[in-house]
Short mmCIF file of C-alpha atoms in Angstrom, two decimals:
data_model
loop_
_atom_site.label_atom_id
_atom_site.label_comp_id
_atom_site.label_asym_id
_atom_site.label_seq_id
_atom_site.Cartn_x
_atom_site.Cartn_y
_atom_site.Cartn_z
CA MET A 1 9.63 6.85 -30.96
CA ALA A 2 10.49 4.24 -28.92
CA ARG A 3 9.57 0.33 -29.21
CA ILE A 4 9.18 0.07 -25.10
CA ALA A 5 7.48 -3.28 -23.52
CA VAL A 6 5.44 -3.35 -20.02
CA ILE A 7 5.76 -6.85 -18.07
CA GLY A 8 2.65 -6.44 -15.84
CA ALA A 9 -0.29 -3.88 -15.87
CA GLY A 10 -0.40 -3.00 -12.44
CA THR A 11 -0.85 0.74 -11.18
CA GLY A 12 2.89 1.51 -11.94
CA ALA A 13 3.28 -0.08 -14.79
CA MET A 14 0.43 1.63 -15.78
CA ALA A 15 1.59 4.71 -14.86
CA ALA A 16 4.92 4.89 -16.49
CA ALA A 17 2.74 3.36 -19.44
CA ALA A 18 0.27 6.17 -20.03
CA ARG A 19 3.56 8.72 -19.16
CA LEU A 20 5.71 7.06 -21.81
CA ALA A 21 3.23 6.75 -24.28
CA VAL A 22 2.07 10.85 -24.36
CA ALA A 23 5.71 10.91 -24.74
CA GLY A 24 5.68 10.15 -28.11
CA HIS A 25 6.81 6.35 -27.80
CA ARG A 26 4.51 3.27 -28.69
CA VAL A 27 4.52 1.01 -25.43
CA ALA A 28 2.34 -2.49 -25.08
CA VAL A 29 2.11 -3.54 -22.46
CA TYR A 30 1.78 -7.96 -20.97
CA GLU A 31 0.11 -8.57 -18.75
CA ARG A 32 -0.08 -12.82 -17.28
CA THR A 33 -4.01 -12.42 -16.10
CA GLU A 34 -7.03 -11.49 -17.53
CA THR A 35 -7.27 -8.42 -16.92
CA TYR A 36 -5.92 -4.84 -14.98
CA GLY A 37 -4.70 -3.64 -12.14
CA GLY A 38 -2.18 -6.53 -10.08
CA ALA A 39 -3.23 -6.39 -6.62
CA VAL A 40 -6.09 -3.32 -7.13
CA ARG A 41 -9.02 -6.31 -7.52
CA ARG A 42 -12.76 -6.52 -7.02
CA PHE A 43 -14.87 -9.45 -6.03
CA GLU A 44 -18.51 -9.16 -7.64
CA ARG A 45 -21.71 -11.75 -6.17
CA ASP A 46 -25.05 -11.50 -6.15
CA GLY A 47 -25.14 -7.67 -6.33
CA PHE A 48 -22.70 -6.67 -4.13
CA SER A 49 -18.45 -5.63 -5.00
CA PHE A 50 -15.69 -5.20 -3.03
CA ASP A 51 -12.99 -4.18 -2.55
CA THR A 52 -10.40 -5.92 -2.01
CA GLY A 53 -6.93 -4.61 -1.98
CA PRO A 54 -6.10 -1.29 -0.48
CA GLY A 55 -9.50 0.68 -0.05
CA LEU A 56 -9.06 4.03 0.88
CA LEU A 57 -6.14 6.21 -1.23
CA THR A 58 -3.96 9.04 0.60
CA LEU A 59 -1.70 11.33 -1.37
CA PRO A 60 -4.02 11.58 -4.77
CA ALA A 61 -2.28 14.70 -5.69
CA VAL A 62 0.09 11.87 -7.61
CA TRP A 63 -3.44 10.40 -10.32
CA ARG A 64 -4.16 13.99 -10.24
CA ASP A 65 -1.09 14.81 -11.80
CA LEU A 66 -0.78 11.65 -13.66
CA PHE A 67 -4.13 12.18 -15.68
CA VAL A 68 -2.97 16.15 -15.68
CA LYS A 69 0.84 14.99 -17.09
CA THR A 70 -1.70 12.70 -19.45
CA GLY A 71 -4.24 14.19 -21.40
CA LYS A 72 -7.02 17.33 -21.01
CA GLU A 73 -9.58 15.46 -18.17
CA PRO A 74 -8.76 15.73 -15.15
CA LEU A 75 -8.56 12.44 -12.64
CA GLU A 76 -11.84 13.81 -11.00
CA ASP A 77 -13.30 13.96 -14.54
CA ARG A 78 -13.05 10.15 -14.41
CA VAL A 79 -13.89 9.27 -10.91
CA GLU A 80 -15.98 10.72 -7.74
CA LEU A 81 -13.44 10.88 -5.13
CA VAL A 82 -14.68 11.57 -1.53
CA GLN A 83 -12.99 12.50 1.70
CA VAL A 84 -14.01 10.02 4.44
CA ASP A 85 -14.94 11.91 7.47
CA PRO A 86 -13.83 10.28 10.18
CA SER A 87 -10.72 9.56 8.40
CA SER A 88 -10.96 6.18 11.06
CA ARG A 89 -12.92 5.33 14.12
CA HIS A 90 -10.65 2.96 16.06
CA VAL A 91 -12.16 0.50 18.82
CA PHE A 92 -9.43 0.04 21.39
CA ALA A 93 -8.51 -3.62 23.47
CA ASP A 94 -10.08 -1.77 26.88
CA GLY A 95 -13.28 -0.68 24.76
CA THR A 96 -12.34 2.94 24.77
CA GLU A 97 -13.42 4.05 21.53
CA VAL A 98 -12.43 7.20 19.42
CA SER A 99 -12.84 9.01 15.50
CA LEU A 100 -10.14 10.94 13.84
CA PRO A 101 -11.40 14.03 11.85
CA ASN A 102 -10.00 14.09 8.75
CA ALA A 103 -6.70 15.83 8.44
CA SER A 104 -7.68 18.43 11.30
CA ARG A 105 -4.55 18.47 13.42
CA ALA A 106 -6.86 20.43 16.41
CA GLY A 107 -10.14 18.12 15.52
CA VAL A 108 -7.57 15.01 16.25
CA VAL A 109 -6.26 16.31 19.73
CA ALA A 110 -9.66 17.69 20.96
CA ALA A 111 -10.95 14.18 20.10
CA LEU A 112 -7.82 12.15 21.80
CA ASP A 113 -7.90 14.07 24.55
CA GLU A 114 -11.70 13.21 25.27
CA ALA A 115 -11.65 9.95 24.10
CA LEU A 116 -8.32 9.23 26.66
CA GLY A 117 -7.85 11.72 28.68
CA ALA A 118 -6.89 15.30 29.30
CA GLY A 119 -2.52 15.50 27.53
CA ALA A 120 -2.97 12.16 25.25
CA GLY A 121 -4.28 14.34 22.27
CA ALA A 122 -1.00 17.07 22.96
CA ARG A 123 1.48 13.89 22.76
CA TRP A 124 -0.34 13.02 19.34
CA GLY A 125 0.11 16.35 18.26
CA ASP A 126 3.97 16.17 18.77
CA PHE A 127 4.13 13.52 18.22
CA LEU A 128 3.17 14.36 14.21
CA VAL A 129 4.95 17.64 14.36
CA ARG A 130 8.22 15.26 14.74
CA ALA A 131 7.08 12.71 11.70
CA ARG A 132 6.17 15.75 9.66
CA GLU A 133 9.90 16.58 10.44
CA ALA A 134 10.99 12.90 8.96
CA TRP A 135 8.92 13.79 6.11
CA ASP A 136 10.28 16.47 5.24
CA ARG A 137 13.26 15.52 5.44
CA SER A 138 13.40 12.25 3.19
CA ARG A 139 10.66 12.98 0.90
CA ARG A 140 12.17 13.82 -1.34
CA PRO A 141 14.87 11.64 -2.05
CA LEU A 142 12.71 8.59 -1.40
CA LEU A 143 9.85 9.23 -3.03
CA GLU A 144 9.93 11.97 -5.69
CA GLU A 145 14.03 11.12 -6.62
CA PRO A 146 15.24 7.79 -8.39
CA LEU A 147 17.96 5.94 -6.08
CA TRP A 148 20.42 7.25 -6.70
CA PRO A 149 24.27 5.58 -6.15
CA ASN A 150 24.27 7.79 -3.12
CA TRP A 151 21.02 5.84 -1.56
CA GLU A 152 23.79 5.10 1.67
CA VAL A 153 22.59 9.01 2.77
CA LEU A 154 19.25 7.68 3.44
CA ALA A 155 19.93 4.25 5.50
CA GLY A 156 22.47 5.60 7.38
CA ARG A 157 20.49 8.82 8.91
CA GLU A 158 17.28 8.52 10.75
CA PRO A 159 15.18 11.76 9.99
CA TYR A 160 13.28 11.54 12.52
CA PRO A 161 13.98 13.39 15.42
CA ALA A 162 13.56 11.28 18.02
CA VAL A 163 12.76 12.36 21.66
CA PRO A 164 15.72 11.83 24.11
CA HIS A 165 15.23 8.86 26.47
CA LYS A 166 16.85 8.26 29.94
CA ARG A 167 17.46 4.48 30.71
CA LEU A 168 19.36 1.94 32.68
CA LEU A 169 21.48 4.95 33.01
CA ARG A 170 21.80 5.94 29.92
CA THR A 171 20.37 8.50 26.94
CA ARG A 172 18.82 6.72 24.15
CA ARG A 173 16.60 7.71 21.10
CA ALA A 174 14.36 5.67 19.76
CA ALA A 175 15.94 3.27 16.99
CA THR A 176 12.00 1.49 15.26
CA LEU A 177 8.65 2.11 15.58
CA ALA A 178 7.17 0.61 18.41
CA GLU A 179 10.04 2.67 21.00
CA VAL A 180 8.44 5.66 19.15
CA GLY A 181 5.19 4.13 20.62
CA ALA A 182 6.86 3.04 23.84
CA TRP A 183 9.01 6.19 24.43
CA GLU A 184 7.09 8.81 23.73
CA LEU A 185 3.17 8.19 23.15
CA ARG A 186 3.24 6.21 26.62
CA ASP A 187 -0.53 5.47 26.58
CA PRO A 188 -1.16 2.04 25.08
CA ARG A 189 -3.64 3.08 23.26
CA LEU A 190 -2.19 5.36 21.70
CA THR A 191 0.91 3.26 21.29
CA ALA A 192 -2.00 1.01 19.35
CA LEU A 193 -2.99 4.08 17.02
CA LEU A 194 0.57 4.33 16.03
CA GLU A 195 1.29 0.29 15.06
CA SER A 196 -1.76 -0.06 13.39
CA HIS A 197 -0.30 2.66 10.62
CA ALA A 198 2.56 -0.04 10.24
CA LEU A 199 0.39 -2.76 9.92
CA GLY A 200 -2.10 -1.87 7.82
CA TYR A 201 1.20 -1.74 5.32
CA GLY A 202 1.99 -5.34 6.41
CA LEU A 203 5.08 -3.96 8.36
CA HIS A 204 6.39 -5.36 12.09
CA PRO A 205 6.26 -2.12 14.24
CA GLU A 206 9.21 -3.59 15.84
CA ALA A 207 11.20 -3.90 13.06
CA ALA A 208 10.01 -0.90 11.22
CA PRO A 209 12.40 2.53 11.77
CA ALA A 210 11.31 5.20 13.51
CA SER A 211 10.99 6.76 10.09
CA ALA A 212 7.98 5.01 9.78
CA ALA A 213 6.44 7.87 11.37
CA VAL A 214 6.15 8.83 7.56
CA LEU A 215 3.13 6.83 7.53
CA PRO A 216 0.54 8.34 10.14
CA TYR A 217 1.61 11.80 9.08
CA MET A 218 1.16 10.83 4.87
CA GLU A 219 -2.33 9.94 6.16
CA HIS A 220 -2.75 13.55 9.09
CA ALA A 221 -1.63 15.45 6.36
CA PHE A 222 -3.19 14.90 2.88
CA GLY A 223 -6.05 13.28 3.86
CA THR A 224 -8.23 9.97 3.48
CA TRP A 225 -9.89 9.77 0.19
CA TYR A 226 -12.45 7.02 -1.45
CA VAL A 227 -13.11 5.97 -4.48
CA LEU A 228 -16.61 5.83 -5.73
CA GLY A 229 -17.75 2.84 -6.42
CA GLY A 230 -14.13 1.32 -4.86
CA ALA A 231 -10.47 1.33 -5.11
CA ARG A 232 -10.87 -0.71 -8.80
CA GLU A 233 -12.33 2.76 -10.39
CA LEU A 234 -8.90 4.35 -10.12
CA ALA A 235 -7.27 1.33 -11.98
CA ARG A 236 -10.06 0.94 -14.24
CA ALA A 237 -9.29 5.14 -14.95
CA VAL A 238 -5.37 4.64 -15.34
CA TYR A 239 -6.39 2.19 -17.79
CA GLU A 240 -9.14 3.96 -19.45
CA ARG A 241 -6.01 6.47 -20.10
CA CYS A 242 -3.41 3.85 -21.08
CA LEU A 243 -5.63 3.33 -24.13
CA ALA A 244 -6.10 7.05 -25.30
CA ARG A 245 -3.50 7.40 -25.57
CA LYS A 246 -2.44 3.67 -28.30
CA VAL A 247 -0.95 1.76 -25.07
CA GLU A 248 -1.71 -1.77 -26.11
CA PHE A 249 -2.64 -4.33 -23.88
CA HIS A 250 -2.09 -8.21 -23.92
CA PHE A 251 -3.68 -9.95 -21.09
CA GLY A 252 -2.85 -13.71 -21.22
CA ALA A 253 0.11 -13.09 -22.55
CA GLU A 254 2.95 -14.76 -20.27
CA VAL A 255 6.05 -12.95 -20.08
CA THR A 256 9.55 -15.74 -18.67
CA GLY A 257 11.81 -13.81 -20.07
CA VAL A 258 13.65 -11.01 -20.85
CA LEU A 259 15.63 -10.88 -24.60
CA GLU A 260 19.28 -9.39 -24.53
CA LYS A 261 21.17 -7.99 -27.21
CA ASP A 262 24.73 -6.48 -26.86
CA GLY A 263 24.13 -5.75 -23.03
CA ARG A 264 21.15 -4.25 -23.31
CA ALA A 265 17.21 -5.38 -23.05
CA ALA A 266 16.15 -6.31 -26.28
CA GLY A 267 12.23 -7.25 -25.58
CA LEU A 268 10.60 -9.98 -24.10
CA GLU A 269 10.07 -13.86 -24.18
CA LEU A 270 6.65 -14.91 -23.68
CA ALA A 271 5.83 -18.62 -22.35
CA ASP A 272 4.14 -19.72 -25.71
CA GLY A 273 7.34 -18.91 -27.72
CA THR A 274 6.87 -15.71 -29.15
CA ALA A 275 9.87 -12.85 -29.20
CA VAL A 276 8.77 -9.50 -28.61
CA GLN A 277 11.70 -6.61 -29.97
CA ALA A 278 11.67 -3.64 -27.72
CA ASP A 279 14.47 -0.84 -27.41
CA PHE A 280 13.21 -0.45 -23.60
CA VAL A 281 11.68 -2.97 -21.13
CA VAL A 282 9.45 -1.69 -17.97
CA GLY A 283 8.85 -4.70 -15.44
CA THR A 284 7.56 -5.49 -12.91
CA ARG A 285 10.30 -8.10 -10.60
CA PRO A 286 12.34 -8.07 -13.57
CA TRP A 287 15.47 -9.50 -12.01
CA GLY A 288 13.34 -12.44 -12.07
CA LEU A 289 12.90 -13.35 -15.52
CA THR A 290 16.97 -12.25 -16.67
CA GLY A 291 19.70 -15.07 -15.62
CA HIS A 292 21.86 -11.45 -15.80
CA GLN A 293 23.02 -9.13 -12.76
CA LEU A 294 20.92 -6.67 -12.45
CA TYR A 295 22.55 -5.21 -9.58
CA GLY A 296 25.87 -4.85 -7.66
CA ALA A 297 27.38 -5.78 -4.55
CA ALA A 298 27.12 -1.76 -3.74
CA ASP A 299 23.32 -1.64 -5.29
CA VAL A 300 20.05 -2.31 -3.09
CA GLY A 301 19.08 -5.61 -4.14
CA PRO A 302 15.62 -7.58 -3.84
CA ARG A 303 14.15 -8.28 -1.56
CA PRO A 304 12.60 -11.80 -0.77
CA GLU A 305 9.30 -11.29 -1.51
CA GLY A 306 8.21 -14.41 0.76
CA ALA A 307 9.06 -12.94 3.55
CA ALA A 308 7.19 -9.71 3.45
CA HIS A 309 3.60 -9.88 4.73
CA GLY A 310 0.30 -10.21 3.01
CA ARG A 311 -3.37 -10.28 4.01
CA VAL A 312 -6.84 -11.73 4.47
CA VAL A 313 -9.45 -10.18 3.44
CA VAL A 314 -13.05 -11.24 4.35
CA CYS A 315 -15.86 -9.89 2.34
CA LEU A 316 -19.69 -9.44 4.03
CA ALA A 317 -23.38 -9.53 2.13
CA LEU A 318 -25.04 -8.64 4.97
CA ARG A 319 -28.62 -8.21 5.38
CA GLY A 320 -30.05 -4.57 5.83
CA ALA A 321 -28.94 -1.03 6.33
CA ARG A 322 -25.88 0.99 6.76
CA GLU A 323 -26.94 3.21 9.93
CA ALA A 324 -26.52 6.75 9.74
CA GLY A 325 -23.55 8.30 10.66
CA ALA A 326 -21.69 5.00 10.94
CA ALA A 327 -17.11 5.15 10.06
CA HIS A 328 -15.79 4.17 6.99
CA ARG A 329 -12.95 2.62 8.35
CA THR A 330 -13.21 1.41 11.85
CA VAL A 331 -9.73 -0.29 13.15
CA VAL A 332 -10.46 -2.89 15.85
CA HIS A 333 -7.47 -3.10 18.02
CA ALA A 334 -6.15 -6.32 19.35
CA PRO A 335 -7.26 -7.37 22.64
CA ASP A 336 -3.41 -8.48 23.51
CA ARG A 337 -0.91 -5.82 21.60
CA ARG A 338 1.83 -8.21 23.28
CA ALA A 339 0.44 -11.73 21.16
CA GLU A 340 -0.31 -10.33 18.03
CA LEU A 341 2.80 -8.85 17.03
CA ASP A 342 4.37 -11.95 18.66
CA ALA A 343 2.55 -14.27 16.51
CA LEU A 344 3.22 -12.40 13.51
CA GLY A 345 6.92 -12.51 14.56
CA ARG A 346 6.48 -16.42 14.42
CA GLY A 347 4.80 -16.37 11.50
CA GLU A 348 1.49 -17.47 12.87
CA PRO A 349 -1.35 -15.30 12.46
CA PRO A 350 -2.59 -14.05 15.30
CA ALA A 351 -5.03 -15.20 17.27
CA GLY A 352 -6.56 -12.06 18.13
CA PRO A 353 -5.61 -9.63 15.44
CA THR A 354 -5.72 -6.08 15.24
CA VAL A 355 -8.48 -5.99 11.76
CA ARG A 356 -9.67 -2.67 9.72
CA VAL A 357 -13.36 -2.60 9.07
CA ASP A 358 -14.62 -1.42 5.80
CA ARG A 359 -17.84 -0.13 5.47
CA PRO A 360 -18.53 2.58 2.29
CA ALA A 361 -21.21 4.40 2.07
CA ASP A 362 -21.31 3.85 -1.73
CA PRO A 363 -24.95 2.35 -3.51
CA ALA A 364 -22.91 1.39 -5.66
CA LEU A 365 -21.78 -1.75 -4.46
CA ARG A 366 -24.34 -3.51 -2.73
CA PRO A 367 -27.99 -4.28 -4.51
CA ASP A 368 -30.28 -2.51 -2.87
CA LYS A 369 -30.60 -0.04 0.12
CA GLU A 370 -31.45 -2.84 2.55
CA HIS A 371 -27.98 -4.47 2.34
CA GLU A 372 -24.50 -3.33 2.96
CA SER A 373 -21.18 -4.72 1.36
CA VAL A 374 -18.61 -4.92 4.47
CA VAL A 375 -14.46 -6.29 3.68
CA LEU A 376 -12.80 -6.74 6.76
CA THR A 377 -8.61 -6.95 6.83
CA ALA A 378 -6.24 -8.97 8.34
CA THR A 379 -2.33 -8.60 8.23
CA VAL A 380 -0.73 -12.01 8.32
CA PRO A 381 2.44 -14.44 7.36
CA SER A 382 2.70 -14.96 3.18
CA ARG A 383 1.89 -18.43 2.07
CA THR A 384 5.66 -19.22 1.93
CA VAL A 385 5.33 -18.76 6.00
CA TYR A 386 1.97 -19.92 7.12
CA ASP A 387 0.19 -22.70 4.88
CA TRP A 388 -2.93 -20.77 3.86
CA ALA A 389 -4.69 -23.86 1.81
CA ALA A 390 -4.79 -26.13 4.77
CA PRO A 391 -8.11 -27.35 5.20
CA GLY A 392 -9.71 -24.88 7.39
CA ALA A 393 -6.72 -22.39 7.66
CA ALA A 394 -8.83 -19.50 6.32
CA ASP A 395 -12.24 -19.77 7.54
CA SER A 396 -11.05 -20.13 11.20
CA PHE A 397 -9.34 -17.02 11.01
CA ALA A 398 -12.09 -15.35 9.04
CA ASP A 399 -14.32 -17.11 11.76
CA ARG A 400 -12.05 -14.69 14.92
CA MET A 401 -11.96 -11.94 12.13
CA ALA A 402 -15.72 -12.18 12.32
CA GLU A 403 -16.07 -12.30 15.68
CA ALA A 404 -13.13 -9.08 16.45
CA ALA A 405 -15.15 -6.76 13.64
CA GLU A 406 -18.03 -7.63 16.07
CA ARG A 407 -17.21 -5.04 18.33
CA ALA A 408 -17.11 -2.36 16.17
CA VAL A 409 -20.80 -4.13 13.73
CA PRO A 410 -23.31 -5.34 16.62
CA GLY A 411 -25.04 -8.48 15.45
CA LEU A 412 -22.93 -8.53 11.78
CA ARG A 413 -22.27 -12.35 11.99
CA GLU A 414 -25.73 -12.78 12.07
CA ARG A 415 -26.57 -10.42 9.62
CA THR A 416 -23.84 -11.94 7.44
CA LEU A 417 -25.79 -13.59 4.11
CA TRP A 418 -22.39 -15.46 2.94
CA ARG A 419 -18.78 -14.49 2.58
CA GLU A 420 -16.09 -14.92 0.69
CA VAL A 421 -12.25 -14.43 2.03
CA ARG A 422 -9.70 -14.21 0.41
CA THR A 423 -5.80 -15.04 1.46
CA PRO A 424 -2.39 -15.40 0.43
CA VAL A 425 -3.33 -17.12 -1.79
CA HIS A 426 -5.03 -15.87 -4.21
CA THR A 427 -2.70 -12.46 -3.99
CA GLU A 428 -0.11 -14.67 -5.33
CA ALA A 429 -2.51 -15.91 -8.24
CA GLU A 430 -3.13 -12.48 -8.77
CA THR A 431 -0.40 -11.28 -8.65
CA GLY A 432 2.73 -13.86 -9.41
CA VAL A 433 4.18 -12.56 -6.42
CA GLU A 434 5.83 -14.93 -4.01
CA GLY A 435 3.94 -16.17 -1.23
CA GLY A 436 1.33 -13.71 -1.55
CA GLY A 437 2.93 -10.74 -0.52
CA VAL A 438 1.82 -7.25 -0.14
CA PRO A 439 4.93 -4.16 -0.13
CA ALA A 440 5.10 -1.99 2.14
CA PRO A 441 6.40 1.26 1.10
CA ALA A 442 10.38 2.52 1.62
CA LEU A 443 11.28 3.61 4.29
CA ALA A 444 15.05 5.78 5.05
CA ALA A 445 16.83 4.21 7.68
CA ALA A 446 17.97 1.03 9.37
CA GLU A 447 20.83 0.32 7.32
CA GLY A 448 19.18 0.03 4.20
CA ARG A 449 16.82 -2.74 4.68
CA PHE A 450 13.76 -1.30 4.08
CA LEU A 451 14.42 0.61 0.49
CA TYR A 452 14.20 -1.11 -2.34
CA PRO A 453 16.27 -1.75 -5.83
CA PRO A 454 16.28 1.12 -8.01
CA ASN A 455 14.58 1.80 -11.34
CA SER A 456 17.90 1.70 -13.12
CA THR A 457 19.47 -1.52 -13.14
CA ARG A 458 22.91 -2.29 -14.61
CA MET A 459 21.30 -3.49 -17.90
CA ALA A 460 21.01 -0.62 -20.29
CA GLY A 461 16.86 -0.44 -20.86
CA LEU A 462 15.70 -2.44 -18.88
CA PHE A 463 13.77 -0.87 -15.30
CA GLY A 464 11.71 -2.02 -12.28
CA VAL A 465 8.60 -0.55 -11.77
CA GLY A 466 5.91 -1.32 -9.57
CA GLY A 467 5.67 -2.02 -5.11
CA TRP A 468 8.65 -3.78 -5.38
CA SER A 469 11.40 -1.54 -6.81
CA HIS A 470 11.67 1.85 -6.02
CA PRO A 471 10.12 3.39 -3.98
CA GLY A 472 7.98 0.91 -2.38
CA GLY A 473 4.31 -0.62 -2.07
CA GLY A 474 1.14 1.40 -1.60
CA LEU A 475 -1.33 3.43 -4.33
CA ALA A 476 1.02 6.65 -4.14
CA HIS A 477 4.07 5.32 -4.48
CA ALA A 478 3.19 3.03 -7.13
CA GLY A 479 2.57 5.88 -9.41
CA MET A 480 5.06 7.80 -8.01
CA SER A 481 7.28 4.45 -9.59
CA GLY A 482 4.83 4.64 -12.85
CA ALA A 483 6.76 8.66 -12.94
CA LEU A 484 9.71 7.99 -12.54
CA VAL A 485 10.76 5.17 -14.67
CA ALA A 486 9.02 7.22 -17.14
CA GLY A 487 11.63 10.26 -16.80
CA LEU A 488 14.38 8.16 -16.59
CA ILE A 489 13.08 7.06 -20.07
CA VAL A 490 12.25 10.19 -21.57
CA GLU A 491 14.51 12.50 -20.25
CA GLY A 492 17.50 9.89 -19.56
CA PRO A 493 19.94 8.86 -16.61
CA ASP A 494 20.59 13.27 -16.06
CA PHE A 495 16.42 13.16 -14.79
CA ARG A 496 16.27 14.50 -11.17
CA GLY A 497 12.98 13.33 -10.17
CA SER A 498 9.34 14.17 -10.53
CA GLN A 499 8.35 17.95 -9.68
#
């Protein structure tokens, strides 16, 4: 039985802790804040509750696998999963609206044809077929296996089979997600639909490789799910599973360094001077806690956290009941896509942002049936790029978000009792990430610029877990990260990946 110290109580770290504990190890988690969950947080006031991190879940199989592998109670015994239908409603700049059925290619094709005109659905359906090929080509090495030393195979090969495009007497294939939209979808509304998936993960469509097509494919293929009570309930269930497996939690315990002995991780140093001895250390962003070089020149190194985009979340307490049949999620697209992307490229919050409006039909989130809990989310520059603490910065942007959201929820501002605005400043305080950026999922191609450091480091016994390590950010990817780290420790360097 090994002693394992885990830095941070984010979902990926807890997933690793539970798996390691059930394998017979003694596991202790050290979290600098007073609660678990990392960015999966909840804001509560006056009987209202709001998810301030991810509101919906894709690939629930990742978390089902965790619960199967760590105990007798399946995930559905600990939380209630509801498949959201429609998966999303979209309000485009020209006023066109469409609701997309959940996990139904035929239904999506028919809905797009009816809303956008004949042929639109077929073009999106053909795109999903190509996106599936990209998923099949990259899924295992990108998500289910450790990042091997020959990671250049992922970096150099674009798995998305782009359609040849003739331009200026040359034939080219789309290299970025924006080019996929412009050259293959050929409708600004379909392009906005595609790019909204990238923006939702904090990716700029003109920088994201064509392989980012797997993001809408994941939603289409595996469905979109809501955890009744909010995503925080999933974090709670994982935390309680850790407790049931005798994982120790130490909150308010800030880790300031990794102890080393004979070239191997030997424990942690805490801010109060306490030294914690351990045989293995599993860390969220461990490269910031040691003076050792954890990755060589040939490795994928840490990504600059401050360069990642963040999010502004506006929690709205509304008077009046949620109308019957309202979509759980509506994406209100920017009135000017070009202006939005240019602003994000300059490191400025867009004047007219794309806004995701979440309206769960969940009684647990409101004081009574005569009120409604609504969450608005927009992708923005991180705090290191834009001063979100400046007077009026947060509120003025929240005003623009509410104005946009009113296109989806008429009378929204008149119904508002109060609001809570959360910016990358809050994310930085809750997660410790520089600038409050949010990590995106790992993506293939683009010379490896969208890959993350491997879970193993060059210091024996030290491993990286969570959104800033392989395979990147997002709830599903965090669960995969925990599985990979546990496999590397339990089975050793010969571990070939999750099954």
